[in-house]
Coordinates of C-alpha atoms and ligand atoms in Angstrom, one line a residue:
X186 CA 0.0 0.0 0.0
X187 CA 2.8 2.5 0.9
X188 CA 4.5 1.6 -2.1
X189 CA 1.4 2.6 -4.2
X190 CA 1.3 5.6 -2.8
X191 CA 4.7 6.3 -2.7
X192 CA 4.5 5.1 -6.9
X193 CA 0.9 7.8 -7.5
X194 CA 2.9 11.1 -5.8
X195 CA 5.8 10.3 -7.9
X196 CA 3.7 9.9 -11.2
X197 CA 2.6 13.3 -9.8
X198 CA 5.6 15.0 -9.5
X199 CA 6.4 13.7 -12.7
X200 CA 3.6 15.2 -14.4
X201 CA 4.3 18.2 -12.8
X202 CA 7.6 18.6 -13.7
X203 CA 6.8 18.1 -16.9
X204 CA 3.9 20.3 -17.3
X205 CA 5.5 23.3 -15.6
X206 CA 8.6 22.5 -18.0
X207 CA 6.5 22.9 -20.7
X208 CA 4.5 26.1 -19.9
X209 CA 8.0 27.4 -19.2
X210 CA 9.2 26.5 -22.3
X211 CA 6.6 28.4 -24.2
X212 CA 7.0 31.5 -22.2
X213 CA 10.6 32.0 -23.0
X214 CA 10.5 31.2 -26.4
X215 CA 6.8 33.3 -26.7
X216 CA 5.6 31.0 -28.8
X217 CA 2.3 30.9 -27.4
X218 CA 1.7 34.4 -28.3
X219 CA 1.4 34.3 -32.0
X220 CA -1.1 34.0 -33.7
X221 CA -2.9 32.6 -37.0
X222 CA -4.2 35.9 -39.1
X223 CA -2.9 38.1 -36.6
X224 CA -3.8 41.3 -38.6
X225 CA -7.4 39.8 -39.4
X226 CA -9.0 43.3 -38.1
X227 CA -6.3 45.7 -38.2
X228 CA -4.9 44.7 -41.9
X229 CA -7.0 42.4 -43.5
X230 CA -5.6 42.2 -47.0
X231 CA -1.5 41.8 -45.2
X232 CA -1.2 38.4 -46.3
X233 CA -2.8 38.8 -50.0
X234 CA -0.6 41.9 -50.5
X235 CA 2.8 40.3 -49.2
X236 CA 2.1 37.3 -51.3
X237 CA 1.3 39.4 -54.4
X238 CA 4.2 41.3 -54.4
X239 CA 5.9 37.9 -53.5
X240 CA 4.7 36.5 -56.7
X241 CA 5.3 39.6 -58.7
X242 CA 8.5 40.0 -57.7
X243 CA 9.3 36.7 -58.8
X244 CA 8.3 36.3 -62.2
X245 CA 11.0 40.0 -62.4
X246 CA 13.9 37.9 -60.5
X247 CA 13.4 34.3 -59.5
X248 CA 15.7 34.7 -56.9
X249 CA 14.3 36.8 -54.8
X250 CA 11.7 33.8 -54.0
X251 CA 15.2 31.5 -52.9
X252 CA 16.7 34.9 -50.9
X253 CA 13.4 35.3 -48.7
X254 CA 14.0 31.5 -47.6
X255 CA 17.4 32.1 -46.6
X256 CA 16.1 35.4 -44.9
X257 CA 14.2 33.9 -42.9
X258 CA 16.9 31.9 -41.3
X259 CA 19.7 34.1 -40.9
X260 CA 17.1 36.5 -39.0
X261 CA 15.5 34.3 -37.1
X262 CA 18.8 32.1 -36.1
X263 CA 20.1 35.8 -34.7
X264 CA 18.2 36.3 -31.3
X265 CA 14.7 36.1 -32.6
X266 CA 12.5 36.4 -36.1
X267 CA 12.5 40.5 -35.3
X268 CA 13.5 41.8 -39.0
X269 CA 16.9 42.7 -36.7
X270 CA 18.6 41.0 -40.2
X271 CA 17.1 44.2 -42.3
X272 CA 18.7 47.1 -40.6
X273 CA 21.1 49.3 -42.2
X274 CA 24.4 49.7 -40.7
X275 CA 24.7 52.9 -39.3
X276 CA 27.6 55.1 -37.5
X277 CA 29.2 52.5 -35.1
X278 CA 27.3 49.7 -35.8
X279 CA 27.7 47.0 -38.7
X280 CA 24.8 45.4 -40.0
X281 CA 24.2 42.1 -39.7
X282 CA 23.2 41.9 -43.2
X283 CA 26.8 43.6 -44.2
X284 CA 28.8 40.7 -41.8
X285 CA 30.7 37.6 -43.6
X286 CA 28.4 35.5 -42.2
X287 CA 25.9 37.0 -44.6
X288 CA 28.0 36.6 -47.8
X289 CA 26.0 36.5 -51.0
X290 CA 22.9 37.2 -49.5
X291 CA 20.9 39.3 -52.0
X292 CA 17.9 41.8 -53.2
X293 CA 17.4 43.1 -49.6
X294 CA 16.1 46.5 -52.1
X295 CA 13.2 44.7 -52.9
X296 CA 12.0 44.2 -49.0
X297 CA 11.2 48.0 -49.6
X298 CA 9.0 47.4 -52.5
X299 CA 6.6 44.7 -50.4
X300 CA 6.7 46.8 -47.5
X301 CA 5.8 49.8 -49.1
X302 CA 2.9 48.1 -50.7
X303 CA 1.7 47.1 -47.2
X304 CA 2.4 50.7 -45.8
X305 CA 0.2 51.4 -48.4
X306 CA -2.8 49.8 -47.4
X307 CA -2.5 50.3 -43.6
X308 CA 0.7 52.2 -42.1
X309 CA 2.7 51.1 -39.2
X310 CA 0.6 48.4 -38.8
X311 CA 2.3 45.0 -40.0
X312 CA 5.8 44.5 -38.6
X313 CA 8.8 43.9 -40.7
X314 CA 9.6 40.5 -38.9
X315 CA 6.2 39.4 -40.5
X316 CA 7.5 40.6 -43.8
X317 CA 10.5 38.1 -43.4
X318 CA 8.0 35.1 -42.4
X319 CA 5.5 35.5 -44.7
X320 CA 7.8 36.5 -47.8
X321 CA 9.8 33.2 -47.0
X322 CA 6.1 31.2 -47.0
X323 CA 5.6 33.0 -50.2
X324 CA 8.7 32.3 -51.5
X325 CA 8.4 28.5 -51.1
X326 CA 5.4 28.4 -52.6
X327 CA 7.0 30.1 -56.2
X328 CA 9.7 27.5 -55.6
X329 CA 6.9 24.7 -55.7
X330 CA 8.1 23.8 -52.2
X331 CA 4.4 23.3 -49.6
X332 CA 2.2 26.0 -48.6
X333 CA 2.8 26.7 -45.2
X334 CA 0.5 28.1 -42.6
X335 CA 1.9 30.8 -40.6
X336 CA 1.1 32.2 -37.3
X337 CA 2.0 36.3 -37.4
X338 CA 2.3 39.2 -34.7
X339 CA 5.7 39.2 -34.4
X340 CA 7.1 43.1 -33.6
X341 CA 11.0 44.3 -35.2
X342 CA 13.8 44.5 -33.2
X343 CA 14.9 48.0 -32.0
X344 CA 18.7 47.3 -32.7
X345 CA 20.6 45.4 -34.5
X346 CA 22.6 42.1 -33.0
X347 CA 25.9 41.9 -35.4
X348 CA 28.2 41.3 -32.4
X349 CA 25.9 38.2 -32.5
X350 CA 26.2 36.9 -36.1
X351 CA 29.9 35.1 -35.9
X352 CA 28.3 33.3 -33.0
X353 CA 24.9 32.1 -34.2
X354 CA 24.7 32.1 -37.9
X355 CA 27.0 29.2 -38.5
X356 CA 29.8 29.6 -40.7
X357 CA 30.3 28.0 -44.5
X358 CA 32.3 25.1 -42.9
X359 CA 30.8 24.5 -40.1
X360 CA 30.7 21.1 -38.6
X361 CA 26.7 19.3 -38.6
X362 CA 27.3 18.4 -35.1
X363 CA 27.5 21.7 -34.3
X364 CA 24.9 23.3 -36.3
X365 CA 22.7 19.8 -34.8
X366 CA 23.4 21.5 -31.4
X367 CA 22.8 25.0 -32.0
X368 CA 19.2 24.4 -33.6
X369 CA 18.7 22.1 -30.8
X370 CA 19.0 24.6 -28.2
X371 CA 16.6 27.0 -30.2
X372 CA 14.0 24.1 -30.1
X373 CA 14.8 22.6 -33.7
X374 CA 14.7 18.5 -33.6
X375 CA 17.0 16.6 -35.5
X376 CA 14.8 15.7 -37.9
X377 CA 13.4 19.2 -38.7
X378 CA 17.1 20.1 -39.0
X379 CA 17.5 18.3 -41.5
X380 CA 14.7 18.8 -43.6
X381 CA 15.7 22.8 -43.4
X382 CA 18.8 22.2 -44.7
X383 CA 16.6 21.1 -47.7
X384 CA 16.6 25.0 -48.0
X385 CA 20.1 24.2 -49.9
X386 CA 18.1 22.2 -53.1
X387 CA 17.8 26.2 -54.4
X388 CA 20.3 28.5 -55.1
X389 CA 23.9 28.6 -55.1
X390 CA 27.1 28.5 -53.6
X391 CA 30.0 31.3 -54.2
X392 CA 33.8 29.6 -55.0
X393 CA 34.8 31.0 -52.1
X394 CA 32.5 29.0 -49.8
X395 CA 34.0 25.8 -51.9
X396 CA 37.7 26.4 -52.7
X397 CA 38.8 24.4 -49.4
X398 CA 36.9 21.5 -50.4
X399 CA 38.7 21.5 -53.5
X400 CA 42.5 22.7 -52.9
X401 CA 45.3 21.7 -52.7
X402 CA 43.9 18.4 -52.0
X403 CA 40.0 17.5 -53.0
X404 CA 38.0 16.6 -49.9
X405 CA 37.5 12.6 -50.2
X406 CA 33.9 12.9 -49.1
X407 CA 32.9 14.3 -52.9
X408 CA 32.3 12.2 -56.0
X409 CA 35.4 12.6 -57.7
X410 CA 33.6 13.3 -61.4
X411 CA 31.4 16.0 -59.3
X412 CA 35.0 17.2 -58.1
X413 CA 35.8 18.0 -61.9
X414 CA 32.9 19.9 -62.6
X415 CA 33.7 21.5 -59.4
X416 CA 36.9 22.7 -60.4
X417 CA 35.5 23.6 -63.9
X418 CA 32.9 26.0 -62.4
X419 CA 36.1 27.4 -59.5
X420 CA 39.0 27.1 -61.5
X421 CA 41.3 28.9 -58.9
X422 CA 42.0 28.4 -55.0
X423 CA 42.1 31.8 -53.9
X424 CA 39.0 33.4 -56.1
X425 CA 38.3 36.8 -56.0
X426 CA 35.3 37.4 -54.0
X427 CA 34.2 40.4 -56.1
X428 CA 33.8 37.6 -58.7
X429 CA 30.9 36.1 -59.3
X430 CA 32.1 32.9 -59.5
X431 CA 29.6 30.3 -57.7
X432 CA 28.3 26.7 -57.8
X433 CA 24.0 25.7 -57.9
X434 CA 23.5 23.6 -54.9
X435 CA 21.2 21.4 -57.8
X436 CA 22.2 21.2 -61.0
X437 CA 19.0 19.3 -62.0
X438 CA 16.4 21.6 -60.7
X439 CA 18.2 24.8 -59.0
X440 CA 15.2 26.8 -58.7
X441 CA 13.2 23.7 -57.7
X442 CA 12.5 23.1 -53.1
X443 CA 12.3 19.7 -54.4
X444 CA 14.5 16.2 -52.2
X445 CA 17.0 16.4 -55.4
X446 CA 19.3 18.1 -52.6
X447 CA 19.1 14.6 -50.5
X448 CA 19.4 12.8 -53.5
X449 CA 22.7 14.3 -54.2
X450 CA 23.8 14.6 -50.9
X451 CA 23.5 10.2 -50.9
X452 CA 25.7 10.5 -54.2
X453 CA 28.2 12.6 -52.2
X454 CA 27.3 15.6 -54.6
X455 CA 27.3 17.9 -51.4
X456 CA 28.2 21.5 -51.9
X457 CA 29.3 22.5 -48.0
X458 CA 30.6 20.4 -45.3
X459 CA 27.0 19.9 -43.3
X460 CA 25.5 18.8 -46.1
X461 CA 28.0 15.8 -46.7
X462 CA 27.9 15.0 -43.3
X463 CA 24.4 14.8 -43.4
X464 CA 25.4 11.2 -44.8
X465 CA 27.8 9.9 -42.6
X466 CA 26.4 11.0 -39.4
X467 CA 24.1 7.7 -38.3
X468 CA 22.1 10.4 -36.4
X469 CA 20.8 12.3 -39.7
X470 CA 21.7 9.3 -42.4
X471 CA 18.2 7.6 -41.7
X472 CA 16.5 11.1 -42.5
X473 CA 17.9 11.9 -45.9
X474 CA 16.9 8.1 -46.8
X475 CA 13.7 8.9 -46.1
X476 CA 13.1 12.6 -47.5
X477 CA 14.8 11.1 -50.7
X478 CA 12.4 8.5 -51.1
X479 CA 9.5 10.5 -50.5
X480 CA 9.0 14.4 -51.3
X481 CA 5.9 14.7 -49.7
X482 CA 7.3 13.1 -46.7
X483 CA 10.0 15.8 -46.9
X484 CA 7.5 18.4 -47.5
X485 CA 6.1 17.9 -44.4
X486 CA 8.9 17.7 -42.3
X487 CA 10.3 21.3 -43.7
X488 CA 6.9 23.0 -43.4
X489 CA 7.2 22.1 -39.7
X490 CA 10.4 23.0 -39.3
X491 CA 10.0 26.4 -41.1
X492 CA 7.7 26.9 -38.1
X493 CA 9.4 26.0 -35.6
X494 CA 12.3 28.7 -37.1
X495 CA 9.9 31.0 -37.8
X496 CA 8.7 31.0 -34.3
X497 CA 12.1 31.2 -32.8
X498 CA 11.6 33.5 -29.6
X499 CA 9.1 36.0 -31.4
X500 CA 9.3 39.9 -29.8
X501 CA 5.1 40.0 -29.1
X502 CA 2.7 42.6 -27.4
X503 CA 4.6 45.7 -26.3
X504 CA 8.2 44.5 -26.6
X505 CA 9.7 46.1 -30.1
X506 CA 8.2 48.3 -32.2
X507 CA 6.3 47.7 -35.7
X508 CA 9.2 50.2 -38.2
X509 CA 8.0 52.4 -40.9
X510 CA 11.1 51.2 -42.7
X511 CA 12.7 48.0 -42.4
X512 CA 15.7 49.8 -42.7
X513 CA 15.7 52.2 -39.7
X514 CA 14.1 51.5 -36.3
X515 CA 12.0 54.5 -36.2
Ligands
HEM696 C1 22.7 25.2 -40.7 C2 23.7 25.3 -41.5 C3 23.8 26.1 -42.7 C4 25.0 26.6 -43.2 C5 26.4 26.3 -42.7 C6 24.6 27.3 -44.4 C7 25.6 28.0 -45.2 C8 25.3 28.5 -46.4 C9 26.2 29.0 -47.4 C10 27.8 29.1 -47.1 C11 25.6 29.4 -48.5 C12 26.2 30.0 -49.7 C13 26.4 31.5 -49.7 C14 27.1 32.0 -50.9 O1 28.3 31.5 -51.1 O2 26.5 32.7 -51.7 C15 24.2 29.2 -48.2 C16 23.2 29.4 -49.2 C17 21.9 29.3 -48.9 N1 21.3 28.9 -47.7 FE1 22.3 28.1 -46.1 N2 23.3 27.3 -44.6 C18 22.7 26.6 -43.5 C19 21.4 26.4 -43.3 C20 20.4 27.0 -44.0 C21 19.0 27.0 -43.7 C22 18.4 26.3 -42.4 C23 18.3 27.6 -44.7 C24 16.9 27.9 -44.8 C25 15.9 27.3 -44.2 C26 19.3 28.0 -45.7 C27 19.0 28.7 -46.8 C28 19.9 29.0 -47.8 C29 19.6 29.4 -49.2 C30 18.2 29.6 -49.7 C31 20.8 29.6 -49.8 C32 21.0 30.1 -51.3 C33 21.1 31.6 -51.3 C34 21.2 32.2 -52.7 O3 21.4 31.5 -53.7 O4 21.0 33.5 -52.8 N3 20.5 27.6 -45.2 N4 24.0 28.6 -47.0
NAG697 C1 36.7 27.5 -41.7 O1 37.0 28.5 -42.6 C2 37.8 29.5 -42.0 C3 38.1 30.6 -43.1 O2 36.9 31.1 -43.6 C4 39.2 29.0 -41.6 O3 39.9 30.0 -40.9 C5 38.9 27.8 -40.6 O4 40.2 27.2 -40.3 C6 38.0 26.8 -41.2 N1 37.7 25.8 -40.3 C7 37.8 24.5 -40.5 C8 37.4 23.6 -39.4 O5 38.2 24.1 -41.6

């Protein structure tokens, strides 16, 4: 009988512990404080307008629809999805878009053009940081990746964190155990971790990124024929990073959010060191299978992680502010 008892009150401390844990949980990250169709009342067209600019702005430069998606991540990695990635640098203070870490991002000018359109309709009213999540939703959509529902309400950042970058946005050779970790700690399974790096079936990757895969001595982890072509597209180990000189992540289908990237990834056709090691890490191998087999599988695995990144400690309610420009805090 004592032994019963003794079994009930520690099934209720358990529960407890677990329960507070998780109420915790969701007040430091704020999750719970989104919402779906946050600017239902206050800006009802937000969404349609975002995603119409969105679309327009692809069929002018389909790369804007693959730079909202990485957006979205080196923002929301930094601190929190607060738009903190948008702000110009100003006297003493680099931007976190100007940083290394940010090499090659691109067609930050066009964030203007959708905001504008949404000032447009209803001023100060829909926060940058929303811009950045919904634009990347958008995006995915024009790269025939899933339609993901959102929640929205976040508020922008009144500074900017570039003495954060070099620690949180990991670096072009940075190790998958480590980048496993870090997403870990912001919430981020292993599974969902790898399905964002899916994010890497679009776009490309600049020589620079590449060259120490490739010189002196090519990385034994590549194909050796991919090597070649490699080398064809970076014919030099110290390029000039003015150049344009760059490699798609998918040759077949660059502009596609489809599992090619996994696909390659099994044929050692990896473009930066956490992809390879997607492979031979027993942790992530199982996942790569899988998503390879089976895009709709894949599909649904990056649409949840997407959220889970785009909910990454949200500023909500009176923290922030909502900027006129996604430039300037106001
Ligand atoms: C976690 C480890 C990651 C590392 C180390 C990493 C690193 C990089 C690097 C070095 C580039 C090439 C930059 C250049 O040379 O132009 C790149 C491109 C890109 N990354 Fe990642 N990335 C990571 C995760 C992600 C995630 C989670 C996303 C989105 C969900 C993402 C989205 C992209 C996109 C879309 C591009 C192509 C950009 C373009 O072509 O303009 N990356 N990444
Ligand atoms: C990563 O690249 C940097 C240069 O960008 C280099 O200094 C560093 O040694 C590299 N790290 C590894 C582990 O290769």
């Amino acid at each position: 009988m004592a032994a019963k008892n003794h079994f009930s009150l520690l099934l209720l401390l358990l529960l407890q512990l677990f329960y507070s844990g998780s109420i915790l949980k969701n007040c430091k990250t704020g999750r719970a404080e989104l919402q779906m169709n946050y600017y239902a009342k206050s800006c009802p067209k937000a969404e349609e307008i975002i995603k119409q600019q969105v679309t327009e702005l692809y069929y002018e430069h389909g790369n804007t629809a693959v730079s909202w998606l990485r957006n979205l991540f080196h923002d929301c990695v930094v601190q929190s999805c607060d738009a903190s990635l948008l702000l110009e640098t100003t006297v003493g203070v680099e931007s976190e878009k100007d940083s290394d870490r940010s090499f090659g991002m691109r067609n930050f000018k066009y964030v203007n053009k959708i905001k504008s359109a949404v000032e447009n309709a209803c001023p100060q009213t829909v926060s940058c940081a929303d811009i950045v999540a919904l634009s990347a939703r958008d995006g995915i959509v024009m790269l025939k990746g899933p339609h993901i529902d959102l929640k929205t309400g976040r508020r922008d950042s009144k500074m900017s964190y570039s003495n954060l970058v070099e620690e949180l946005v990991p670096k072009h050779n940075e190790s998958l155990v480590n980048v496993l970790s870090r997403f870990k700690s912001i919430g981020i399974d292993t599974e969902a971790t790898v399905a964002l790096l899916g994010a890497h079936s679009v776009g490309r990757v600049h020589c620079v990124n590449l060259v120490e895969r490739l010189y002196p001595t090519v990385d034994r982890t590549i194909d050796p024929n991919y090597a070649q072509y490699l080398k064809v597209r970076c014919p030099t180990p110290n390029p000039d990073p003015e150049a344009v000189l760059y490699s798609r992540n998918d040759r077949e289908t660059p502009m596609i959010l489809d599992n090619m990237y996994y696909r390659n990834v099994l044929e050692h056709k990896g473009l930066l060191i956490v992809d390879q090691e997607l492979v031979s890490n027993p942790l992530t191998l199982p996942y790569v299978k899988k998503f390879a087999a089976d895009i709709k599988y894949f599909h649904d695995q990056f649409s949840r992680g997407i959220r889970l990144l785009s909910e990454n400690n949200p500023l909500t309610a009176n923290q922030g502010e909502i900027r006129k420009d996604c430039r300037y805090v106001n």
